[in-house]
Every structure is written in structure tokens, then in C-alpha cells.
Tab-separated table of C-alpha atoms in Angstrom:
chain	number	residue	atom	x	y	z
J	7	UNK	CA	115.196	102.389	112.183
J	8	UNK	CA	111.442	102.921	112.135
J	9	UNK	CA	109.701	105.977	109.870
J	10	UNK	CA	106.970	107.453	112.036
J	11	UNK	CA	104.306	108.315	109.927
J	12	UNK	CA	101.422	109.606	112.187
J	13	UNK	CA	98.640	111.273	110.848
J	14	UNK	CA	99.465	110.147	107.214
J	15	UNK	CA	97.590	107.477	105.147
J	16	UNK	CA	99.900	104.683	104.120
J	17	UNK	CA	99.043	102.222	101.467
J	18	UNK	CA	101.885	98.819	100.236
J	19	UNK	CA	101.382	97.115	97.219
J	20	UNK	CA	103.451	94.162	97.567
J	21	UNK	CA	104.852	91.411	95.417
J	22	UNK	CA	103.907	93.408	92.461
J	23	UNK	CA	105.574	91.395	89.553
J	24	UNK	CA	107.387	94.153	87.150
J	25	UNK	CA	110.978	95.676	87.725
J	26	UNK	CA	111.379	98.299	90.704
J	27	UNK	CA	113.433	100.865	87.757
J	28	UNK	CA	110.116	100.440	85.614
J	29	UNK	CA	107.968	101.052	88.881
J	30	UNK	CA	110.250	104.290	89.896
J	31	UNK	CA	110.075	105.987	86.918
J	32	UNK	CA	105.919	106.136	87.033
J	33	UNK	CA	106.951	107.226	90.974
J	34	UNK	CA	109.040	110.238	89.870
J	35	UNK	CA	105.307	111.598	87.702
J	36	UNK	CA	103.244	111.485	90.362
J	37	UNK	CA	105.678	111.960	93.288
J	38	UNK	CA	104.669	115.547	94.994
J	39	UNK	CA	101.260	115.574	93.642
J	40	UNK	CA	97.696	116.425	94.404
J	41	UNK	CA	95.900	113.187	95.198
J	42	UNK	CA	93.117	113.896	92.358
J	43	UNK	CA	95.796	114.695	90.064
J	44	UNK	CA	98.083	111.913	90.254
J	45	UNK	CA	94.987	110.062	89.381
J	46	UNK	CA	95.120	111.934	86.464
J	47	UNK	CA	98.270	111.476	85.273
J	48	UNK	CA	98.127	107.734	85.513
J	49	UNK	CA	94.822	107.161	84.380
J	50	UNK	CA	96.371	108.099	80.922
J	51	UNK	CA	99.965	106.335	81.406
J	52	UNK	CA	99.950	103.039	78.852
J	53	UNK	CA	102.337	101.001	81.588
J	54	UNK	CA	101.458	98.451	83.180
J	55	UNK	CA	102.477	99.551	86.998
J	56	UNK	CA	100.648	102.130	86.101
J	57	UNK	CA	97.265	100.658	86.812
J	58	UNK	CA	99.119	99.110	89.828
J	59	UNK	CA	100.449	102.401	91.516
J	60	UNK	CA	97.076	103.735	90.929
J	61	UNK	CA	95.368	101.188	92.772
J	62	UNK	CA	97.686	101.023	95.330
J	63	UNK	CA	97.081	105.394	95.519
J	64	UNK	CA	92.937	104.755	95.861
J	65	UNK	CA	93.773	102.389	98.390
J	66	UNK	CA	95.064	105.092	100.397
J	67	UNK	CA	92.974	107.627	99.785
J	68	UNK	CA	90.433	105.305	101.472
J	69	UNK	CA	92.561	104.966	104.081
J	70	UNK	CA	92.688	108.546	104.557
J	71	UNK	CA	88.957	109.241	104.153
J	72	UNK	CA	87.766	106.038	106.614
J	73	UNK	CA	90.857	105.721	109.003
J	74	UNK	CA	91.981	109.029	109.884
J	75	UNK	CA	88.738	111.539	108.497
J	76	UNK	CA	90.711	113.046	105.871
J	77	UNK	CA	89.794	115.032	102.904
J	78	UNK	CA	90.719	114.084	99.454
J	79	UNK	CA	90.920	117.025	97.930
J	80	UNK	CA	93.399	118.117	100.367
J	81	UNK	CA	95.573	115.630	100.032
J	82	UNK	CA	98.667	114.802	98.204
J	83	UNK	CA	101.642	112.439	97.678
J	84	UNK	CA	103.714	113.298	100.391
J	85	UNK	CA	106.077	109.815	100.019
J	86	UNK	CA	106.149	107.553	96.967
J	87	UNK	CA	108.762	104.696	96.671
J	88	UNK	CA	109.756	101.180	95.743
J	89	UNK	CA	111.909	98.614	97.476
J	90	UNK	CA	113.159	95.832	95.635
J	91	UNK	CA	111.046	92.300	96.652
J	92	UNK	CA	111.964	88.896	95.808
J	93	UNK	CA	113.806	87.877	92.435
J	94	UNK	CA	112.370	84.469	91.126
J	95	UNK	CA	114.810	82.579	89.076
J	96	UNK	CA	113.757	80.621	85.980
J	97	UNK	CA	116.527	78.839	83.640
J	98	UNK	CA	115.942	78.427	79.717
J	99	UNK	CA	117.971	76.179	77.485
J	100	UNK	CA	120.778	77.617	75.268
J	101	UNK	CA	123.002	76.251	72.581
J	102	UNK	CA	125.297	73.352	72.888
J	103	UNK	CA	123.690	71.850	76.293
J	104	UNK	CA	123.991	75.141	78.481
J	105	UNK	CA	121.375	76.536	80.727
J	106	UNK	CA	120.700	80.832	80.610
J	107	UNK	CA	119.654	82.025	84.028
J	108	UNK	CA	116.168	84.545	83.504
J	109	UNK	CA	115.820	86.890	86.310
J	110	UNK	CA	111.642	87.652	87.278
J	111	UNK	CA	112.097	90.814	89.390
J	112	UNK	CA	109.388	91.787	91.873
J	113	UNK	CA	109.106	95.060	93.984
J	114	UNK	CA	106.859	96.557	96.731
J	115	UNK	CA	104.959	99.855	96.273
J	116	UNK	CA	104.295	102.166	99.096
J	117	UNK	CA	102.329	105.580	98.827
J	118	UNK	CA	102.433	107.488	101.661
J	119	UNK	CA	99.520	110.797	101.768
J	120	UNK	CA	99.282	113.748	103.620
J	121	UNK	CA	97.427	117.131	104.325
């Protein structure tokens, strides 16, 4: 099943290397927000996905200003969600010869805006 999102600016961030929970709970801030002032918000959040889910919101911002002659100002966060991406798998030595398995999550970012 397909979302149709026609007449909304879309922006993915994908492969982004930190933990979709971390990721989500920046999503729930901002999630419902005025473009400008989800900006806001994570302009003054210490995480690091912040500085990725903010990039990821300029992106389409631009993509609402260029592609589809949106306003801004008008805008907001109409959809903002993670999906889990790729896990790499590293292995570290333990005690007595055995191997501990270190999970590297990764997730992918979309921010969906709207009038």
C-alpha cells in the first residue's frame, strides 16, 4: 500500500546512524508544528538527531518553496516518522574466549509538510 501525498513537500533522511526510539522521541516535539517553529525547538535540543531532523525539515521546506510554490510561513509538520533501517553487527571480545554481539542501529527520517 502506497501513501498519496499530493500537494505536500516530502523530505527522507536515510541511513541516519542513531537508534529510531532516540530519533522518535525528538519526532513527538516537533510533530504538529509550525514549520518556523519546529526550527525553533530543535535549534535548542542538545541531541544529536536533532541537528539531523532539522536538516532533513529545511530540506523540505525547500522542497515546498521550489517544487510546489509554497509558503513557509504557512506551513507545518503535517507527518513526522521513523522506520527502522539496517542494523550493522559488530562483535567485541569478552571474558574467557567468548565473543559479545554490539548492535549499530540505523533508521530513516521522513518529514512530510503541508498548508
Amino acid at each position: 500500500m502506497q501513501n498519496n501525498h499530493s500537494g505536500l513537500a516530502k523530505a527522507v533522511a536515510k541511513y541516519v546512524h542513531s537508534s529510531p526510539i532516540k530519533v522518535n522521541r525528538i519526532l513527538n516535539q516537533i510533530r504538529n508544528r509550525k514549520y518556523k517553529e519546529a526550527l525553533t525547538i530543535l535549534e535548542f535540543m542538545p541531541h544529536k538527531a536533532a541537528k539531523i531532523i532539522n536538516k532533513a525539515i529545511k530540506s523540505a521546506g525547500a522542497n515546498a518553496e521550489h517544487n510546489l510554490k509554497l509558503n513557509t510561513d504557512a506551513c507545518f509538520i503535517r507527518y513526522a516518522y521513523v522506520d527502522k533501517g539496517p542494523i550493522l553487527k559488530r562483535f567485541s571480545p569478552r571474558a574467557q574466549g567468548r565473543i559479545y554481539q554490539i548492535h549499530k542501529p540505523s533508521c530513516h527520517i521522513t518529514i512530510i509538510l503541508g498548508t
